Amino acid sequence: MRSELATLEGVTDIQTDIKKRSCQFKLANKDLDLKAKLDEFVTQGNDHLKNFEIVTH
């Protein structure tokens, strides 16, 4: 998951919690369609991102 997110422009400070199966990061690129990008990663075979949920703070 971390490696996929790192490829996206504007995604920084990626922190993953394997036990909670969660990931937090900063998104500077407000124009990025994050859901579409994550769906694309799943389609490409990244099973770690299946059934993801986006929660904003």
N, CA and C of each residue as an Amber inpcrd file, in Angstrom:
protein
   171
   0.8180000  -1.1790000   0.0000000   0.0000000   0.0000000   0.0000000
   0.8690000   1.2530000   0.0000000   1.8690000   1.2720000   0.8660000
   2.7430000   2.4390000   0.9790000   3.4220000   2.7320000  -0.3500000
   3.9090000   1.6970000  -1.0130000   4.6270000   1.9110000  -2.2740000
   3.7060000   2.4660000  -3.3570000   2.4510000   2.0290000  -3.3840000
   1.4960000   2.5530000  -4.3610000   1.1970000   4.0260000  -4.0890000
   0.9420000   4.3490000  -2.8360000   0.6390000   5.7330000  -2.4830000
   1.8160000   6.6620000  -2.7650000   3.0210000   6.1730000  -2.5660000
   4.2170000   6.9850000  -2.7800000   4.3780000   7.4040000  -4.2410000
   3.7230000   6.7050000  -5.1510000   3.8350000   7.0500000  -6.5700000
   2.9230000   8.2160000  -6.9530000   2.0150000   8.5900000  -6.0680000
   1.0580000   9.6430000  -6.3750000   1.6150000  11.0200000  -6.0200000
   1.5040000  11.9360000  -6.9510000   1.9750000  13.2950000  -6.7290000
   1.1580000  13.9640000  -5.6300000   1.8440000  14.5470000  -4.6630000
   1.1730000  15.2620000  -3.5900000   0.8810000  14.4340000  -2.3600000
   1.1900000  13.1440000  -2.3710000   0.9800000  12.2950000  -1.2040000
   2.2990000  12.2410000  -0.4290000   2.2480000  12.6610000   0.8480000
   3.4500000  12.6890000   1.6870000   3.1310000  12.1530000   3.0760000
   4.1620000  11.9780000   3.8590000   4.0400000  11.5610000   5.2670000
   3.1680000  10.3220000   5.4330000   3.4560000   9.2970000   4.6660000
   2.6630000   8.0660000   4.6890000   3.0130000   7.2610000   5.9370000
   2.0000000   6.9180000   6.7150000   2.1730000   6.1090000   7.9230000
   1.1870000   4.9530000   7.8740000   1.7030000   3.7430000   7.9680000
   0.8190000   2.5750000   7.9310000   0.7950000   1.9000000   9.3000000
  -0.3290000   1.3050000   9.6370000  -0.5010000   0.5390000  10.8650000
  -1.0310000  -0.8220000  10.4500000  -0.1460000  -1.7920000  10.4190000
  -0.5040000  -3.1290000   9.9340000  -1.5540000  -3.7810000  10.8260000
  -1.4250000  -3.6180000  12.1460000  -2.3820000  -4.2430000  13.0600000
  -3.7960000  -3.7070000  12.8540000  -3.9200000  -2.4000000  12.6640000
  -5.2350000  -1.7890000  12.4650000  -5.6620000  -1.8020000  11.0060000
  -4.7410000  -2.2190000  10.1380000  -4.9830000  -2.2280000   8.6990000
  -5.4340000  -0.8450000   8.2280000  -4.6230000   0.1540000   8.6330000
  -4.9430000   1.5210000   8.2590000  -3.7010000   2.2420000   7.7490000
  -3.9480000   3.3370000   7.0750000  -2.8690000   4.1350000   6.5100000
  -3.2860000   5.6000000   6.5880000  -2.3660000   6.4320000   7.0520000
  -2.6090000   7.8600000   7.1010000  -1.5540000   8.5590000   6.2680000
  -1.9390000   9.6390000   5.6340000  -0.9990000  10.4000000   4.8260000
  -1.5540000  11.7850000   4.5840000  -0.6940000  12.6620000   4.1370000
  -1.1080000  14.0080000   3.7700000  -1.2820000  14.0540000   2.2640000
  -2.2910000  14.7760000   1.8280000  -2.5760000  14.9030000   0.4030000
  -2.5570000  16.3770000   0.0350000  -1.4820000  16.8010000  -0.6100000
  -1.3310000  18.2010000  -1.0120000  -2.0340000  18.4870000  -2.3320000
  -2.1950000  17.4690000  -3.1500000  -2.8140000  17.6350000  -4.4650000
  -4.3280000  17.4840000  -4.3260000  -5.0120000  18.5820000  -4.0810000
  -6.4630000  18.5420000  -3.8530000  -7.2460000  18.1710000  -5.1120000
  -6.6040000  18.2330000  -6.2730000  -7.2770000  17.8770000  -7.5240000
  -7.2130000  16.3860000  -7.8260000  -6.4460000  15.6420000  -7.0590000
  -6.2900000  14.2080000  -7.2910000  -7.5690000  13.4720000  -6.9210000
  -8.0720000  12.6510000  -7.8290000  -9.2170000  11.7990000  -7.5420000
  -8.6800000  10.5410000  -6.8670000  -8.5280000  10.6190000  -5.5580000
  -7.8960000   9.5490000  -4.7910000  -8.6460000   8.2270000  -4.9200000
  -9.9630000   8.2680000  -4.8380000 -10.7440000   7.0280000  -4.9570000
 -10.5000000   6.3520000  -6.2950000 -10.4830000   7.1200000  -7.3680000
 -10.2450000   6.5460000  -8.6950000  -8.8600000   5.9220000  -8.7720000
  -7.8540000   6.5790000  -8.1840000  -6.4940000   6.0410000  -8.2220000
  -6.4060000   4.7550000  -7.4220000  -7.0170000   4.7220000  -6.2520000
  -6.9850000   3.5060000  -5.4310000  -7.7370000   2.3710000  -6.1160000
  -8.8720000   2.6860000  -6.7440000  -9.6020000   1.6670000  -7.5210000
  -8.7180000   1.1150000  -8.6380000  -7.9680000   1.9890000  -9.2810000
  -7.0590000   1.5650000 -10.3550000  -5.9930000   0.6090000  -9.8200000
  -5.4260000   0.9030000  -8.6610000  -4.4250000   0.0120000  -8.0600000
  -5.0170000  -1.3620000  -7.7640000  -6.2580000  -1.3980000  -7.2860000
  -6.9270000  -2.6690000  -7.0100000  -7.1140000  -3.4390000  -8.3100000
  -7.5650000  -2.7610000  -9.3520000  -7.7630000  -3.3890000 -10.6580000
  -6.4630000  -3.9760000 -11.1910000  -5.3580000  -3.3210000 -10.8800000
  -4.0570000  -3.7870000 -11.3320000  -3.5210000  -4.9370000 -10.4820000
  -4.2830000  -5.3340000  -9.4390000  -3.9070000  -6.5130000  -8.6710000
  -3.3950000  -6.2540000  -7.2700000  -3.4670000  -5.0320000  -6.7720000
  -3.0050000  -4.7710000  -5.4160000  -4.1110000  -5.1510000  -4.4320000
  -4.0360000  -6.3650000  -3.9140000  -5.0570000  -6.8710000  -3.0060000
  -5.0550000  -6.1730000  -1.6460000  -3.9600000  -5.5250000  -1.2840000
  -3.8950000  -4.8180000  -0.0100000  -4.8900000  -3.6590000   0.0430000
  -5.2980000  -3.1840000  -1.1050000  -6.2000000  -2.0410000  -1.1620000
  -7.6540000  -2.4230000  -1.3810000  -7.9450000  -3.7150000  -1.4570000
  -9.3320000  -4.1390000  -1.6630000 -10.1800000  -3.6850000  -0.4800000
 -11.3840000  -3.2490000  -0.8010000 -12.3590000  -2.8350000   0.2180000
 -11.8740000  -1.6610000   1.0610000 -11.0800000  -0.7810000   0.4590000
 -10.5810000   0.3740000   1.1910000 -11.7120000   1.3420000   1.5140000
 -11.4780000   2.1480000   2.5060000 -12.4230000   3.1950000   2.8950000
 -11.6120000   4.4690000   3.1090000 -12.0760000   5.5610000   2.5500000
 -11.3890000   6.8370000   2.7060000 -12.0650000   7.6010000   3.8410000
 -11.2580000   7.9760000   4.8340000 -11.7400000   8.7450000   5.9750000
 -10.9060000  10.0170000   6.0220000 -11.5540000  11.1630000   6.0620000
 -10.8270000  12.4170000   6.1020000 -10.9170000  13.0460000   7.4750000
  -9.8930000  13.7850000   7.8120000  -9.8450000  14.4680000   9.1150000
  -9.6410000  15.9280000   8.9130000
